[in-house]
Short mmCIF file of C-alpha atoms in Angstrom, two decimals:
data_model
loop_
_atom_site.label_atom_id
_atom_site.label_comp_id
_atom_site.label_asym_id
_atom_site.label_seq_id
_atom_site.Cartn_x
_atom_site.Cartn_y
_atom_site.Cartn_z
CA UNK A 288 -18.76 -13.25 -52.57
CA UNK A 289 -21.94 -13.91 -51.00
CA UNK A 290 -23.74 -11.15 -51.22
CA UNK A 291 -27.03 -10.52 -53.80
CA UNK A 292 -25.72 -12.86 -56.89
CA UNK A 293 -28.74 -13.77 -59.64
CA UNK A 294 -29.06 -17.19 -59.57
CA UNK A 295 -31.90 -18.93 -62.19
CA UNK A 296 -35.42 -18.84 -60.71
CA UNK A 297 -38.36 -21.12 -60.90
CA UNK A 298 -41.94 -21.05 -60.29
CA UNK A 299 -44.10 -23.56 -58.47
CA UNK A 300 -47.70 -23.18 -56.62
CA UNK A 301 -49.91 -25.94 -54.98
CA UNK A 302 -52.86 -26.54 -53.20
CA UNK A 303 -53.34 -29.50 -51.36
CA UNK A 304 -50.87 -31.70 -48.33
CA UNK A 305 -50.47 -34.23 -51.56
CA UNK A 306 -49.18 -32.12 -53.95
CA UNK A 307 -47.01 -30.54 -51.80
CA UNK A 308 -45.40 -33.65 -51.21
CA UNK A 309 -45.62 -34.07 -54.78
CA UNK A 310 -43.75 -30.90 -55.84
CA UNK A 311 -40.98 -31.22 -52.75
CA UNK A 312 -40.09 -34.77 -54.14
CA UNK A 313 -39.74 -33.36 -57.79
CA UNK A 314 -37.35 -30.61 -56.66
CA UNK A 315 -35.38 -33.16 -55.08
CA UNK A 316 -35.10 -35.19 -57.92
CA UNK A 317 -34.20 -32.28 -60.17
CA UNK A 318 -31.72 -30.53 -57.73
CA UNK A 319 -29.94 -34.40 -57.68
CA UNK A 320 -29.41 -33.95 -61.20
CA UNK A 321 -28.00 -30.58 -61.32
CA UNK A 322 -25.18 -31.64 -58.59
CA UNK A 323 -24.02 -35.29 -58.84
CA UNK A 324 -23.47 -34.74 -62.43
CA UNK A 325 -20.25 -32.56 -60.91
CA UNK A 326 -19.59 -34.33 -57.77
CA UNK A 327 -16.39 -36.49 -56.48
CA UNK A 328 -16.22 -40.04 -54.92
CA UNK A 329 -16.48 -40.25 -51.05
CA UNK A 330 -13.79 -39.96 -49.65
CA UNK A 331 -12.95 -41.54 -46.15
CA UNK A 332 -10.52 -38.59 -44.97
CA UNK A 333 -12.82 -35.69 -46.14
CA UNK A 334 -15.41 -33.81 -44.61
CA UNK A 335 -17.87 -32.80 -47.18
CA UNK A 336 -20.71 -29.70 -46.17
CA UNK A 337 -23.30 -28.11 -48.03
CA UNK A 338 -24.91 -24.95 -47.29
CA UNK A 339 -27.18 -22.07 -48.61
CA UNK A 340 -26.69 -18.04 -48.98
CA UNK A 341 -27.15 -15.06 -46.44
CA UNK A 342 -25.79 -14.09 -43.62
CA UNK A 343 -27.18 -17.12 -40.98
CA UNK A 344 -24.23 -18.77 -42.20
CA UNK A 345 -21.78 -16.25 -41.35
CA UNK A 346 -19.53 -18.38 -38.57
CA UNK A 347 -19.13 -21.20 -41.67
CA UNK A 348 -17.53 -18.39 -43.57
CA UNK A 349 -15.54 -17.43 -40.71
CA UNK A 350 -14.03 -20.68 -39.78
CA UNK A 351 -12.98 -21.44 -43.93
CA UNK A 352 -11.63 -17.77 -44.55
CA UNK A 353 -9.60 -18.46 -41.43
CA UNK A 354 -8.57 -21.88 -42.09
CA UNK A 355 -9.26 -23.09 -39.03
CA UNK A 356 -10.40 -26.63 -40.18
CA UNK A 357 -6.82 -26.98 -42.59
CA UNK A 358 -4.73 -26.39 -39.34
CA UNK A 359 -6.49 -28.89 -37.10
CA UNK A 360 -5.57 -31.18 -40.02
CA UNK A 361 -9.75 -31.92 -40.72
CA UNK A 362 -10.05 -32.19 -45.19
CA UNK A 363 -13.44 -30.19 -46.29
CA UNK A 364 -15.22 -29.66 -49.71
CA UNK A 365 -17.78 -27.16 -49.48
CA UNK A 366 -20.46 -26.97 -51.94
CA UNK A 367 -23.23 -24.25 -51.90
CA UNK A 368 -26.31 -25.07 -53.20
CA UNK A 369 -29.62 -22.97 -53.87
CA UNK A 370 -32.06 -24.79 -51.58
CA UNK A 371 -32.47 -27.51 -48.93
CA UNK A 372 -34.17 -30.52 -51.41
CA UNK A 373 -30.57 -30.21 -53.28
CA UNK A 374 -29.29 -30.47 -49.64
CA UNK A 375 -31.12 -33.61 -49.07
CA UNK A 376 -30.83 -35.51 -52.29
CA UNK A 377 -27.17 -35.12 -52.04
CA UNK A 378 -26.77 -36.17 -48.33
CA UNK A 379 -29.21 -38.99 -49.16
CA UNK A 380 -26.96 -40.80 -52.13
CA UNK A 381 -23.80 -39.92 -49.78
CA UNK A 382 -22.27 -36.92 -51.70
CA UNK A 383 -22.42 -34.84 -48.78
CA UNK A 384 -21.88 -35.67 -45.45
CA UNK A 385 -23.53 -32.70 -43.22
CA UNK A 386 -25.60 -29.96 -44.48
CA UNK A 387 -26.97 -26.72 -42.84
CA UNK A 388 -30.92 -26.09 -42.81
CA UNK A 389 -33.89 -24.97 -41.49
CA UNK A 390 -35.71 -27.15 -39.13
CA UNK A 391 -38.95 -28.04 -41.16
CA UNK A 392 -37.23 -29.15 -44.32
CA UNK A 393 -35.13 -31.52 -41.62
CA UNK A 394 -38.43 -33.14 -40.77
CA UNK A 395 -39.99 -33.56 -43.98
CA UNK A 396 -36.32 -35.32 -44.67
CA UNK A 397 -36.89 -37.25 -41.72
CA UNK A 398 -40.48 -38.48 -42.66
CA UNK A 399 -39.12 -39.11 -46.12
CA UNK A 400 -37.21 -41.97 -44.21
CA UNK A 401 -34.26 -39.94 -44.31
CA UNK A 402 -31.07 -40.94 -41.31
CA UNK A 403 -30.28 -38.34 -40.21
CA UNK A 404 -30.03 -35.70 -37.02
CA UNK A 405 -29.30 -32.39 -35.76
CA UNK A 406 -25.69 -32.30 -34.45
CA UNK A 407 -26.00 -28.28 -33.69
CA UNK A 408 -27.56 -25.43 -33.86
CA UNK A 409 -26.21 -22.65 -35.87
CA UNK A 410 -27.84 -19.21 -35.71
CA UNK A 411 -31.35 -18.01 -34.65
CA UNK A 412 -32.58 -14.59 -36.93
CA UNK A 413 -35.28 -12.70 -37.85
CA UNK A 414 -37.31 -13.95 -40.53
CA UNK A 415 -40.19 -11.98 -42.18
CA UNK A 416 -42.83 -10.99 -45.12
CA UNK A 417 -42.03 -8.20 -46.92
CA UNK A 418 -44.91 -5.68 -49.28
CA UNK A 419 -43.69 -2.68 -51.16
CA UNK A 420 -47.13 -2.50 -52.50
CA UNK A 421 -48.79 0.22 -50.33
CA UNK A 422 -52.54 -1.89 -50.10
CA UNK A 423 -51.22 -3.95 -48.03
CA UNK A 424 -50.74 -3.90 -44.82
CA UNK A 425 -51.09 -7.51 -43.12
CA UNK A 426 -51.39 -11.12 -44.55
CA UNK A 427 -55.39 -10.05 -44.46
CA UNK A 428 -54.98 -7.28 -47.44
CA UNK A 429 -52.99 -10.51 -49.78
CA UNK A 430 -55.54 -10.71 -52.33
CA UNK A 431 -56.21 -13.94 -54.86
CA UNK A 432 -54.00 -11.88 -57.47
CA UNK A 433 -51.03 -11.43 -55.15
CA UNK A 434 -48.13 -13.46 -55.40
CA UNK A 435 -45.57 -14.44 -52.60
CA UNK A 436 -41.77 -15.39 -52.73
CA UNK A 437 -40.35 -18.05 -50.95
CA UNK A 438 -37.26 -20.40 -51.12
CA UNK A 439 -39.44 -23.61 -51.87
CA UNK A 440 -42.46 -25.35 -50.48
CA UNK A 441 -41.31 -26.98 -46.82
CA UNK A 442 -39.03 -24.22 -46.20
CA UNK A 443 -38.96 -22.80 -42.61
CA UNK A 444 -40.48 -19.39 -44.54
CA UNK A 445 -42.81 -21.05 -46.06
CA UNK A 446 -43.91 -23.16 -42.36
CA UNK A 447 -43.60 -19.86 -40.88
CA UNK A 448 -45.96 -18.14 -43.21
CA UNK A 449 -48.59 -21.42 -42.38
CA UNK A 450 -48.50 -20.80 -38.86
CA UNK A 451 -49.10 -16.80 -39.35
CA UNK A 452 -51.94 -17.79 -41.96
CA UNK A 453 -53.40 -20.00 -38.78
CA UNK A 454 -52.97 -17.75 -36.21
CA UNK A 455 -54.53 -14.34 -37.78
CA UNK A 456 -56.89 -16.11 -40.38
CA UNK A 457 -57.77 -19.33 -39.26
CA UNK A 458 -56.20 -21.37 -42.10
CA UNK A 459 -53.02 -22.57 -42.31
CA UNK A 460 -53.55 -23.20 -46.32
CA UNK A 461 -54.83 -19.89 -47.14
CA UNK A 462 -51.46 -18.87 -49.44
CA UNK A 463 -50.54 -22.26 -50.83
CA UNK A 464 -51.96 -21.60 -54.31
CA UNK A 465 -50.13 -18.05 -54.38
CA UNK A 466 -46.46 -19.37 -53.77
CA UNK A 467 -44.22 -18.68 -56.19
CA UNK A 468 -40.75 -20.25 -55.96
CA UNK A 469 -37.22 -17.95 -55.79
CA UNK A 470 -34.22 -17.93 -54.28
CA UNK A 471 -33.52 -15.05 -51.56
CA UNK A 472 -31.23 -13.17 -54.28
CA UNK A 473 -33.87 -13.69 -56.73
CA UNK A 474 -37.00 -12.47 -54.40
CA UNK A 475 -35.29 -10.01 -53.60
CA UNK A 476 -34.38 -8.58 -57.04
CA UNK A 477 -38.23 -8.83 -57.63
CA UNK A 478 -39.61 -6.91 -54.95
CA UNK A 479 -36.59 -4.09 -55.49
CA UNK A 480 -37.85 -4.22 -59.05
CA UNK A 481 -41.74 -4.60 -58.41
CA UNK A 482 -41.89 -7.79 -60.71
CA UNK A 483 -44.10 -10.75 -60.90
CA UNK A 484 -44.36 -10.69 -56.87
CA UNK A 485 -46.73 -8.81 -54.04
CA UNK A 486 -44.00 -9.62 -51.04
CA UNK A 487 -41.09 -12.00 -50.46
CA UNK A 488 -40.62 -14.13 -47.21
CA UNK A 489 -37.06 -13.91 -46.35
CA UNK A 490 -34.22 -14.02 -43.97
CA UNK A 491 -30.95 -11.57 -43.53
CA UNK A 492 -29.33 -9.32 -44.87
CA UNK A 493 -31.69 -9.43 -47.41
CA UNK A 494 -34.65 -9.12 -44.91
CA UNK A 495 -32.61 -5.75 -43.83
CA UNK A 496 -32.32 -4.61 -47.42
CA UNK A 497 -35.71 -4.81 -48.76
CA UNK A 498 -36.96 -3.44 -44.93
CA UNK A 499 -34.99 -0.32 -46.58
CA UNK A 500 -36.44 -0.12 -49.85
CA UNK A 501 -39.19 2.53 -50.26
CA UNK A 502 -42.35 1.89 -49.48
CA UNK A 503 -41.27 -1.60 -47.86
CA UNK A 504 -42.89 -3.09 -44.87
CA UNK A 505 -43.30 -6.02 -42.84
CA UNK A 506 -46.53 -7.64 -42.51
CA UNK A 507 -45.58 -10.85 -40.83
CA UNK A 508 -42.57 -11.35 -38.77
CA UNK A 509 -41.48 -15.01 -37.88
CA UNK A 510 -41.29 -14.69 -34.11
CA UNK A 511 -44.65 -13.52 -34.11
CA UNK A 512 -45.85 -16.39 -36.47
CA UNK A 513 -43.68 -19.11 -34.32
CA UNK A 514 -45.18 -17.92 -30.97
CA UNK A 515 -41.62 -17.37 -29.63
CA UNK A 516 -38.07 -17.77 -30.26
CA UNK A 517 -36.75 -20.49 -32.15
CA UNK A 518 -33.53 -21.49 -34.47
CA UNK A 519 -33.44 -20.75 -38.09
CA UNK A 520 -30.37 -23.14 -39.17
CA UNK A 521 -29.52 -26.12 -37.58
CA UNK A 522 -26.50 -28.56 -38.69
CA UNK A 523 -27.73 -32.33 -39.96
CA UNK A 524 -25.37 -34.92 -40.33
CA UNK A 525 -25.67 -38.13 -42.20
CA UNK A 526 -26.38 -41.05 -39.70
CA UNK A 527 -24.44 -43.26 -41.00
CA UNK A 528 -20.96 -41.96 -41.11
CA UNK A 529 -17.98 -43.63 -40.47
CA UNK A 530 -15.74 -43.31 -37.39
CA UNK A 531 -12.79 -41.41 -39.50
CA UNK A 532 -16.08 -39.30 -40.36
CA UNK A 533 -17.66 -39.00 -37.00
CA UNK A 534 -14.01 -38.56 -36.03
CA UNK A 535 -14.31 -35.13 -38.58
CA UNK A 536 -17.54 -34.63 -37.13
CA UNK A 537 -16.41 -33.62 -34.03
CA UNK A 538 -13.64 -32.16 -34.14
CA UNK A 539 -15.61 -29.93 -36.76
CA UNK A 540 -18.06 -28.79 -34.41
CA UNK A 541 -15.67 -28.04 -31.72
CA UNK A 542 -14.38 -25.46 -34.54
CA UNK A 543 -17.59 -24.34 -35.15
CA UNK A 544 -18.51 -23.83 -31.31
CA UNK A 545 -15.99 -21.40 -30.53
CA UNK A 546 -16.51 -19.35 -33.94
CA UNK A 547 -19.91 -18.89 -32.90
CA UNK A 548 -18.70 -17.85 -29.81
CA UNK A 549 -16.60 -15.11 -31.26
CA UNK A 550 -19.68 -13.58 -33.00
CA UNK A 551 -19.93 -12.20 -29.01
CA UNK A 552 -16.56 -12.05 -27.70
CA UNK A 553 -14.74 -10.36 -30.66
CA UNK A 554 -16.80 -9.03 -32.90
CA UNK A 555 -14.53 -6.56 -34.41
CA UNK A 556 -12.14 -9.26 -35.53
CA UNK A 557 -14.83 -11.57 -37.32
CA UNK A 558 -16.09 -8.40 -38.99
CA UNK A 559 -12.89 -7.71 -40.35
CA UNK A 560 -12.45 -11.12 -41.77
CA UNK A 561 -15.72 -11.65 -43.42
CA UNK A 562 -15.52 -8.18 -45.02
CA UNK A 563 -14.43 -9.64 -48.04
CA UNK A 564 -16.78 -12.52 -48.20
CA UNK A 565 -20.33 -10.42 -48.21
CA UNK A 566 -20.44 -7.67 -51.38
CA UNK A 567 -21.91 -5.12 -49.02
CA UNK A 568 -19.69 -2.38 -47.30
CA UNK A 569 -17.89 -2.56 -43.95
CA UNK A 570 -20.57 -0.88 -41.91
CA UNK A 571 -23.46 -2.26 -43.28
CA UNK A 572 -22.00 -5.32 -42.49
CA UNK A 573 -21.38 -4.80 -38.42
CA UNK A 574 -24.67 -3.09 -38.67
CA UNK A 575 -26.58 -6.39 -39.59
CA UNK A 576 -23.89 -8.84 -37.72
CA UNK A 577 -24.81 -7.01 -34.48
CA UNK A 578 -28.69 -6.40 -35.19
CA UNK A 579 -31.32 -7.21 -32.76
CA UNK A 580 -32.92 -11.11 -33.31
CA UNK A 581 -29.17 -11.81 -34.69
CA UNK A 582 -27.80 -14.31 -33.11
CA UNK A 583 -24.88 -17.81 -33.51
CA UNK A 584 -25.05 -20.34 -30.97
CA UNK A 585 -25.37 -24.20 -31.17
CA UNK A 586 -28.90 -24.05 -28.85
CA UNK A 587 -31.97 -25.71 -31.12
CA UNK A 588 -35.24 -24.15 -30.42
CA UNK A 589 -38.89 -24.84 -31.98
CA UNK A 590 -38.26 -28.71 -32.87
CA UNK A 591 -41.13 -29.87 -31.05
CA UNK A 592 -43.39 -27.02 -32.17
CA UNK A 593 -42.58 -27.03 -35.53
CA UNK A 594 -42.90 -30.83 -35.55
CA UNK A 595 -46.82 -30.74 -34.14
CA UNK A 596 -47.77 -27.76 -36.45
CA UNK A 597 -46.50 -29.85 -39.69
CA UNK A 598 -48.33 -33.13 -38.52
CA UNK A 599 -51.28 -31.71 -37.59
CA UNK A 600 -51.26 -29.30 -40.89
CA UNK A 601 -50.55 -32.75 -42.85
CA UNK A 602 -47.08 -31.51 -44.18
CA UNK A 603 -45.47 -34.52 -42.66
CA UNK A 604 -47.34 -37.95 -42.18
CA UNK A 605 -45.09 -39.51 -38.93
CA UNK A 606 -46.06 -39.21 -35.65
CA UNK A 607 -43.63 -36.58 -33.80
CA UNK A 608 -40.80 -37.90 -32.39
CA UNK A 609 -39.16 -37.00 -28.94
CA UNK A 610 -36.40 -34.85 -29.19
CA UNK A 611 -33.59 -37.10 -28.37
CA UNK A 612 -34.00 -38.81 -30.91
CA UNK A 613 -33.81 -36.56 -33.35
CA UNK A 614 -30.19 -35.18 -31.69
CA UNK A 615 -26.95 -36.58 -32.69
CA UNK A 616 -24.46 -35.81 -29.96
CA UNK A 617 -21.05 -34.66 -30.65
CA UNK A 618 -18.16 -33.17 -29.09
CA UNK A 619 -19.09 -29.88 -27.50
CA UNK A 620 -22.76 -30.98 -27.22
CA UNK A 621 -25.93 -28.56 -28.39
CA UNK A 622 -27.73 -27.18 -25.91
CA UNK A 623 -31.33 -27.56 -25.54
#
């Protein structure tokens, strides 16, 4: 199931653009470790995908419970991992062929010298920074002491938090030194339990749990932070694939196009599929599949934002590229 499972936490803080780069490189390398020591050869015929937990990734689940892909004759091998730097370091040695991300650990990829490109878009949600602690009330109340939770340095909640940091305070750096690294079932075990964090950056349905939990409340929302609307998972594919893979690729997408589409169209029916797949009950689940800010479709927003605020915050040292390309077109073309 997919709903709040522990996984193993860890704990990182930094301070400067250099160790940043420093620490994102080392939880590549150790993520590496964890998964090719279990993975298969390539194989030709097979569509391998990686992807991460909550609900942004809802139409994946939909399209594999349904077995959608086995009866247009495409092969998959799914793997979940716990964060995008495992992500990378297996699409970089070829274990994986396309992964599902946020948009700032695609660029810091990229700038790593990375080949690779956005072949869709997948969801956009809210995102936001959650305090049970009643003292505070905006990122201005986060004292020295206070710790935040966060999937890993160069995630979009962490880029998101950089860009709130700018716009209300004036520097983008402000909570570097106060990160603390956990995944979303993790952070959000420690803010229901009050331990070793202040407030957790997150993403749904845990977002919409802890929003529940006494005392909780927001004091940053991503929107806000981002200046406007923009995708929180995008699909990256390798860019050098085969043909039998680009073949996959496509037909894939087409797939994943029209489950998207269903979100709108037939709601009931994907909510009665997926059910079983999320360890929360029936109508807590149409209750967050049909909130506000909720929302599948293949349209990529924010690359060229997100792009200028990491270059000119020194999280990424190339030159921003033009969108094209930085887009892999595919059957069913994104939008943008």
């Amino acid at each position: 199931m997919t709903g709040f499972p522990g996984l193993t936490s860890s704990f990182t803080s930094f301070t400067s653009g250099k160790l940043f780069r420093i620490i994102t490189s080392a939880l590549i390398l150790l993520s590496a470790g964890l998964f090719f020591s279990c993975s298969g050869k390539d194989s030709t015929q097979t569509l391998r995908i990686a992807e991460q937990y909550g609900l942004a990734y809802a139409p994946l689940q939909l399209i594999r419970l349904e077995k959608q892909l086995e009866e247009a004759g495409i092969k998959t091998e799914w793997v979940k991992l716990i964060n995008t730097a495992s992500i990378r370091e297996a699409m970089l040695a070829g274990r994986v062929d396309i992964g599902f991300m946020g948009i700032p650990p695609f660029l810091i990829g990229r700038d790593k010298g990375m080949d690779w490109k956005i072949f869709t878009g997948l969801c956009r949600a809210p995102l936001g920074l959650v305090s049970r602690n009643r003292e505070l009330n905006s990122l201005a109340d986060l004292r020295a002491e206070d710790r935040i939770a966060l999937p890993q340095p160069g995630s979009i909640q962490h880029i998101l938090l950089s860009m709130a940091a700018e716009r209300e305070l004036g520097d983008s750096r402000r909570f570097d030194s106060r990160l603390v690294t956990l995944s979303h079932p993790d952070g959000f075990s420690a803010l229901s339990k009050g331990s070793g964090i202040s407030a957790h950056y997150t993403s749904p349905p845990y977002l919409f749990e802890e929003l529940k939990l006494k005392g909780a409340r927001l004091l940053s929302d991503g929107e806000t932070a981002f200046g406007g609307p923009f995708t929180f998972i995008v699909g990256v594919a390798r860019g050098n694939l085969s043909m039998e893979k680009q073949k996959l690729l496509r037909n894939f997408n087409r797939i994943l196009i029209a489950a998207m589409e269903r979100f709108e169209s037939d709601p009931e029916s994907t909510i009665q599929t997926l059910k079983s797949e999320y360890a929360i009950s029936e109508s807590l689940l149409t209750e967050y599949l049909l909130s506000e800010g909720l929302e599948y479709t293949p349209e990529i927003l924010g690359v060229e934002r997100f792009q200028d605020f990491m270059y000119t915050s020194a999280l990424i040292e190339s030159s921003p590229a033009k969108i094209d390309s930085l887009i892999l077109k595919v059957a069913g073309e994104v939008q943008q």
